[in-house]
Coordinates of C-alpha atoms in Angstrom, one line a residue:
M87 CA 31.5 -63.7 50.6
S88 CA 28.0 -63.0 51.9
R89 CA 27.6 -60.2 54.3
Q90 CA 26.4 -60.8 57.9
V91 CA 22.8 -61.9 58.1
P92 CA 20.6 -59.4 60.0
A93 CA 18.8 -60.5 63.1
L94 CA 15.5 -60.0 61.3
S95 CA 14.8 -60.4 57.6
P96 CA 13.7 -57.2 55.8
E97 CA 10.1 -58.5 55.5
K98 CA 9.9 -59.3 59.3
E99 CA 11.5 -56.0 60.2
F100 CA 9.2 -54.1 57.9
A101 CA 6.2 -56.0 59.3
E102 CA 7.1 -55.0 62.8
T103 CA 7.3 -51.4 61.7
L104 CA 3.9 -51.7 60.1
R105 CA 2.5 -53.0 63.4
S106 CA 4.1 -50.1 65.3
M107 CA 2.2 -47.7 63.0
G108 CA -1.1 -49.3 63.8
C109 CA -1.3 -51.5 60.7
L110 CA -2.9 -54.9 61.0
V111 CA -0.4 -57.2 59.2
S112 CA -1.9 -60.5 57.9
G113 CA -2.1 -62.7 54.9
E114 CA 0.5 -61.8 52.2
H115 CA 1.6 -58.5 53.8
P116 CA 4.1 -57.1 53.6
I117 CA 4.5 -57.3 49.8
M118 CA 7.9 -55.7 49.1
D119 CA 7.6 -55.2 45.3
A120 CA 8.0 -51.4 45.0
K121 CA 4.2 -51.0 44.5
K122 CA 1.6 -49.3 46.6
H123 CA -0.5 -51.6 48.8
R124 CA -3.5 -50.7 51.0
I125 CA -3.6 -52.3 54.5
E126 CA -6.1 -52.4 57.3
V127 CA -5.3 -50.3 60.4
E128 CA -6.6 -50.2 63.9
G129 CA -10.0 -48.5 64.1
D130 CA -11.0 -49.4 60.6
K131 CA -14.5 -50.5 60.0
K132 CA -15.0 -54.0 58.4
G133 CA -13.3 -54.0 55.0
G134 CA -11.6 -50.7 55.5
K135 CA -8.0 -50.1 54.6
A136 CA -7.0 -46.6 55.8
G137 CA -3.3 -47.4 55.6
F138 CA -0.8 -48.0 52.8
Y139 CA 2.8 -48.7 52.2
V140 CA 5.5 -49.1 49.6
A141 CA 8.5 -51.3 50.2
Y142 CA 11.7 -51.9 48.2
L143 CA 14.2 -54.7 48.3
D144 CA 16.8 -53.0 46.1
G145 CA 20.2 -52.6 47.8
H146 CA 19.4 -51.5 51.3
P147 CA 15.7 -52.4 51.9
S148 CA 13.5 -49.3 52.5
G149 CA 9.9 -48.2 52.4
Y150 CA 7.2 -45.7 53.2
I151 CA 4.2 -46.1 55.5
K152 CA 1.2 -43.9 56.1
N153 CA -1.7 -44.4 58.5
N154 CA -4.5 -42.2 57.1
R155 CA -6.6 -42.7 60.2
T156 CA -3.9 -41.2 62.5
G157 CA -2.2 -39.1 59.8
I158 CA 1.2 -40.5 60.9
E159 CA 3.7 -41.3 58.1
L160 CA 7.1 -42.9 58.2
K161 CA 10.1 -43.4 55.9
W162 CA 11.7 -46.7 56.8
K163 CA 15.1 -48.2 56.2
S164 CA 16.2 -51.6 57.3
K165 CA 18.5 -51.7 60.3
G166 CA 20.0 -54.9 59.1
Y167 CA 22.9 -55.2 56.6
S168 CA 22.5 -54.4 52.9
L169 CA 21.7 -57.5 50.8
D170 CA 24.3 -59.0 48.7
P171 CA 23.4 -59.7 45.1
E172 CA 22.4 -63.4 45.7
Q173 CA 20.2 -62.5 48.6
K174 CA 18.6 -59.6 46.7
A175 CA 17.9 -61.8 43.7
A176 CA 16.4 -64.6 45.8
M177 CA 14.1 -62.2 47.7
Q178 CA 13.1 -60.4 44.5
A179 CA 12.3 -63.7 42.8
E180 CA 10.2 -64.8 45.8
A181 CA 8.4 -61.5 45.8
A182 CA 7.7 -61.7 42.1
A183 CA 6.3 -65.2 42.5
K184 CA 4.0 -64.2 45.3
L185 CA 2.8 -61.2 43.3
A186 CA 2.1 -63.3 40.2
A187 CA 0.2 -65.9 42.3
R188 CA -1.7 -63.1 44.1
A189 CA -2.6 -61.5 40.7
E190 CA -3.9 -64.7 39.3
Q191 CA -6.0 -65.4 42.4
Q192 CA -7.3 -61.9 42.3
Q193 CA -8.2 -62.2 38.6
Q194 CA -10.1 -65.4 39.3
E195 CA -12.0 -63.8 42.2
Q196 CA -12.8 -60.7 40.2
E197 CA -14.2 -62.9 37.3
A198 CA -16.4 -64.8 39.8
V199 CA -17.7 -61.5 41.2
A200 CA -18.4 -60.2 37.7
Q201 CA -20.4 -63.3 36.9
H202 CA -22.3 -62.9 40.2
V203 CA -23.3 -59.2 39.7
V204 CA -24.4 -59.9 36.1
K205 CA -26.6 -62.7 37.3
Q206 CA -27.9 -60.4 40.1
M207 CA -29.1 -57.9 37.5
D208 CA -31.8 -60.4 36.5
D209 CA -33.5 -59.7 39.8
L210 CA -33.4 -55.9 39.4
V211 CA -35.6 -53.4 37.6
T212 CA -34.8 -50.1 35.9
V213 CA -35.4 -47.2 38.2
I214 CA -38.6 -45.4 37.2
E215 CA -39.6 -43.5 40.4
P216 CA -36.7 -42.0 42.3
T217 CA -35.2 -44.1 45.0
P218 CA -34.7 -42.6 48.5
Y219 CA -31.1 -41.9 47.5
L220 CA -32.1 -40.1 44.2
K221 CA -34.7 -38.1 46.1
A222 CA -32.2 -37.0 48.7
K223 CA -29.9 -35.9 45.9
G224 CA -32.6 -34.3 43.8
I225 CA -31.7 -36.4 40.8
T226 CA -34.1 -37.5 38.0
P227 CA -33.7 -41.2 37.3
Q228 CA -31.5 -42.0 34.3
A229 CA -31.4 -45.1 32.2
G230 CA -28.8 -47.6 33.4
I231 CA -29.4 -47.6 37.1
Y232 CA -31.5 -50.2 38.9
T233 CA -33.5 -50.9 42.0
D234 CA -35.1 -53.9 43.8
S235 CA -38.7 -54.8 43.8
D236 CA -39.3 -52.5 46.8
G237 CA -37.8 -49.5 45.0
Q238 CA -35.6 -48.6 48.0
K239 CA -32.0 -49.5 47.2
T240 CA -30.1 -48.1 44.2
Y241 CA -27.8 -50.3 42.1
I242 CA -25.2 -48.7 39.8
P243 CA -23.3 -51.1 37.4
A244 CA -19.6 -50.5 36.9
I245 CA -18.0 -51.4 33.6
D246 CA -14.7 -51.2 31.9
S247 CA -14.0 -49.4 28.6
D248 CA -15.0 -52.5 26.7
G249 CA -18.4 -52.5 28.3
K250 CA -17.8 -55.5 30.5
Q251 CA -19.5 -55.2 33.9
W252 CA -17.1 -56.1 36.8
T253 CA -18.9 -54.9 39.9
M254 CA -21.8 -52.9 41.2
Q255 CA -22.3 -50.1 43.6
Y256 CA -25.0 -50.7 46.2
I257 CA -26.6 -47.6 47.8
Q258 CA -28.8 -48.1 50.8
E259 CA -31.9 -45.9 51.6
D260 CA -29.8 -43.8 54.0
G261 CA -27.1 -43.2 51.3
T262 CA -24.6 -45.8 52.6
K263 CA -22.5 -47.1 49.7
R264 CA -20.6 -50.3 49.1
F265 CA -19.3 -52.4 46.3
A266 CA -19.5 -56.2 45.6
K267 CA -16.9 -57.7 47.8
G268 CA -13.8 -58.8 45.9
G269 CA -14.9 -57.2 42.7
R270 CA -12.7 -55.1 40.4
K271 CA -13.3 -51.4 40.7
E272 CA -10.0 -50.0 39.5
G273 CA -10.5 -48.4 36.1
C274 CA -14.2 -49.2 36.1
F275 CA -16.9 -46.6 35.8
H276 CA -20.6 -45.9 35.2
P277 CA -21.4 -44.1 32.0
I278 CA -24.6 -42.1 32.2
G279 CA -26.5 -42.9 29.0
G280 CA -24.2 -45.9 28.3
L281 CA -21.0 -46.1 26.3
A282 CA -22.8 -45.0 23.1
A283 CA -23.7 -41.7 24.8
I284 CA -20.1 -41.1 25.9
A285 CA -18.9 -41.8 22.3
A286 CA -21.4 -39.3 21.0
A287 CA -20.6 -36.6 23.5
P288 CA -18.3 -33.7 22.3
V289 CA -16.2 -34.1 25.5
I290 CA -15.7 -36.7 28.2
V291 CA -16.6 -35.3 31.7
I292 CA -15.6 -37.6 34.6
G293 CA -16.5 -37.1 38.2
Q294 CA -16.6 -39.1 41.4
G295 CA -20.1 -39.9 42.6
Y296 CA -23.1 -40.7 40.6
A297 CA -25.1 -37.7 41.9
T298 CA -22.3 -35.3 40.8
V299 CA -22.0 -36.6 37.3
A300 CA -25.8 -37.0 36.9
Q301 CA -26.1 -33.3 37.8
V302 CA -23.5 -32.4 35.3
S303 CA -25.1 -34.5 32.7
Q304 CA -28.4 -32.8 33.3
A305 CA -26.7 -29.4 32.8
L306 CA -24.9 -30.4 29.6
G307 CA -27.6 -32.6 28.0
Y308 CA -25.3 -35.5 27.2
G309 CA -23.5 -38.4 28.9
T310 CA -21.0 -38.2 31.7
V311 CA -18.9 -40.7 33.7
A312 CA -18.9 -41.7 37.4
A313 CA -15.5 -43.0 38.6
F314 CA -17.0 -43.6 42.1
D315 CA -14.1 -42.1 44.1
A316 CA -11.1 -39.8 43.9
G317 CA -8.6 -42.6 43.7
N318 CA -10.2 -44.1 40.6
L319 CA -10.3 -40.8 38.6
E320 CA -6.9 -41.2 36.9
G321 CA -7.5 -44.9 36.0
V322 CA -10.8 -44.1 34.4
A323 CA -9.5 -41.0 32.6
K324 CA -6.6 -43.0 31.1
A325 CA -8.9 -45.9 30.0
L326 CA -11.3 -43.5 28.3
H327 CA -8.5 -41.4 26.8
K328 CA -7.2 -44.6 25.2
S329 CA -10.7 -45.4 23.8
F330 CA -11.4 -41.8 22.7
P331 CA -8.0 -40.2 22.1
D332 CA -9.4 -37.3 20.1
K333 CA -11.9 -36.2 22.8
P334 CA -11.1 -33.5 25.4
I335 CA -11.3 -34.9 28.9
L336 CA -12.6 -32.8 31.9
I337 CA -12.6 -33.8 35.5
A338 CA -15.5 -32.4 37.5
G339 CA -13.7 -32.6 40.8
D340 CA -14.9 -32.4 44.4
D341 CA -13.4 -29.6 46.5
D342 CA -12.8 -31.4 49.9
Q343 CA -11.7 -28.4 51.9
S344 CA -12.6 -30.2 55.1
L345 CA -10.1 -33.0 54.5
P346 CA -6.3 -33.0 54.9
N347 CA -4.6 -32.4 51.5
N348 CA -8.0 -32.0 49.8
P349 CA -8.0 -35.4 48.1
G350 CA -10.9 -34.6 45.8
K351 CA -9.1 -31.6 44.3
T352 CA -5.6 -33.2 44.3
K353 CA -6.7 -36.4 42.6
A354 CA -8.8 -34.6 40.1
Q355 CA -5.9 -32.4 39.1
E356 CA -3.6 -35.5 38.9
A357 CA -6.1 -37.3 36.7
A358 CA -6.4 -34.3 34.4
R359 CA -2.6 -34.0 34.0
A360 CA -2.4 -37.7 33.2
V361 CA -4.5 -37.2 30.0
D362 CA -3.7 -33.6 29.2
G363 CA -7.1 -32.7 30.3
T364 CA -8.8 -30.1 32.5
A365 CA -10.0 -30.2 36.1
F366 CA -12.7 -27.8 37.3
F367 CA -14.5 -27.4 40.6
P368 CA -17.8 -25.9 41.9
I369 CA -17.8 -22.3 43.0
F370 CA -20.3 -21.6 45.8
A371 CA -21.8 -18.4 47.0
P372 CA -19.6 -16.4 49.3
G373 CA -19.3 -17.9 52.8
E374 CA -21.1 -21.2 52.1
Q375 CA -18.1 -23.4 51.8
A376 CA -16.2 -21.6 54.6
D377 CA -19.2 -22.1 57.0
N378 CA -19.8 -25.7 56.0
P379 CA -16.9 -27.3 54.1
K380 CA -18.3 -30.8 54.5
G381 CA -21.6 -29.9 53.1
F382 CA -20.4 -28.0 50.0
T383 CA -18.0 -30.0 48.0
D384 CA -19.4 -31.1 44.6
F385 CA -21.7 -30.0 41.8
N386 CA -24.7 -31.8 43.3
D387 CA -24.2 -29.7 46.4
L388 CA -24.1 -26.6 44.2
A389 CA -27.4 -27.5 42.7
T390 CA -29.3 -28.6 45.8
K391 CA -27.8 -26.8 48.7
S392 CA -26.2 -23.6 47.5
A393 CA -28.1 -20.3 47.1
L394 CA -26.8 -20.2 43.5
G395 CA -28.7 -23.4 42.5
I396 CA -28.9 -25.3 39.3
E397 CA -28.4 -22.2 37.2
A398 CA -24.9 -21.9 38.6
V399 CA -24.2 -25.5 37.8
E400 CA -25.2 -24.9 34.2
R401 CA -23.2 -21.7 33.9
Q402 CA -20.0 -23.1 35.5
V403 CA -20.1 -26.4 33.6
H404 CA -20.8 -24.9 30.2
A405 CA -18.0 -22.4 30.7
A406 CA -15.5 -25.1 31.6
V407 CA -16.5 -27.3 28.7
S408 CA -16.4 -24.4 26.2
K409 CA -12.9 -23.5 27.4
A410 CA -11.7 -27.1 27.2
I411 CA -13.0 -27.5 23.7
D412 CA -11.4 -24.2 22.6
N413 CA -8.1 -25.2 24.1
H414 CA -8.3 -28.6 22.5
Q415 CA -8.9 -27.2 19.1
K416 CA -6.0 -24.8 19.5
R417 CA -3.8 -27.7 20.5
V418 CA -4.9 -29.8 17.5
Q419 CA -4.3 -26.8 15.2
K420 CA -0.8 -26.3 16.6
Q421 CA 0.1 -30.0 16.2
T422 CA -1.2 -29.9 12.6
Q423 CA 0.9 -26.9 11.8
Q424 CA 4.0 -28.5 13.4
Q425 CA 3.5 -31.7 11.5
G426 CA 3.1 -29.6 8.3
Q427 CA 6.3 -27.7 9.0
Q428 CA 8.1 -31.0 9.8
G429 CA 6.9 -32.4 6.5
Q430 CA 8.1 -29.4 4.6
H431 CA 11.5 -29.6 6.3
E432 CA 11.8 -33.3 5.4
Q433 CA 10.9 -32.6 1.8
K434 CA 13.6 -29.9 1.6
Q435 CA 16.2 -32.3 3.0
E436 CA 15.2 -34.9 0.6
R437 CA 15.6 -32.5 -2.4
R438 CA 19.0 -31.5 -1.1
R439 CA 20.1 -35.2 -0.9
L440 CA 18.9 -35.7 -4.5
R441 CA 20.8 -32.7 -5.8
V442 CA 24.0 -34.0 -4.1
R443 CA 23.6 -37.3 -5.8

């Protein structure tokens, strides 16, 4: 016999809770599929999604909500009755169908955006003279980035590990950044020097912003990778680790001491752990970061704002890379030894079996 039906369905109850947390519930939200979903909150700028939630339908419906704009978070449990097996199966099937339809629609939208940005490239030119953004960052133009006929805006293509361009980062004269609306950014990146340069590099160094990895590339003398933001570091690291499983991966992280939970550092460390890599961060002159934590976060800041300058970038980056290569070689040697020992052990066992026969 089915249990008593709650006054509100779990979806409606969770939606009300989202609203109480300042989330703007619309469209397909809430999606109760045990996955993380971004959502717009009160006070967000157009296109912003400073909230997220995860909701579950298993057994007693539950979830987690966080409004990053207010810092408020909440663990939620439905006040209604637990779902019986039939109710749970029906709701899970409905959620799965909605998710599949949404994924298909998203794929179509992303393909359309990809075609648009590729076509847009026809109207752009390779950056020769530094754009206002590059001047402000003290970056020498590298092949692979573009500008318009006025030479004011900066356009940075974002590709996947197969080389397909999915979106583009647009940087205005004042440094304001955005991506093509509806495009795929997850797992996409910009390789300085192109994929061939990444393939030729002894290690793969991934950072957030273009200016950061361009600075690191200048110090190393070979290609590096821009993942664009902290949340995309792990996806990019995994994609490149799959393409280049024998290369050490380093994450040149941002040290966001001015932000709660230091997302730049946290996400860099998570990305490094996901691929058995190494995360490293800029070290500034004494007092610089403490006095101005927002202004001293990445390797471009170290090069252009710190009293330590470019020499410190070169010294710190080369030290991190050398250590990573050394650790990688030791790990490979250890694995080779273990495989050899395992092979010897198996050979001994096989000889024993033959003697018994």
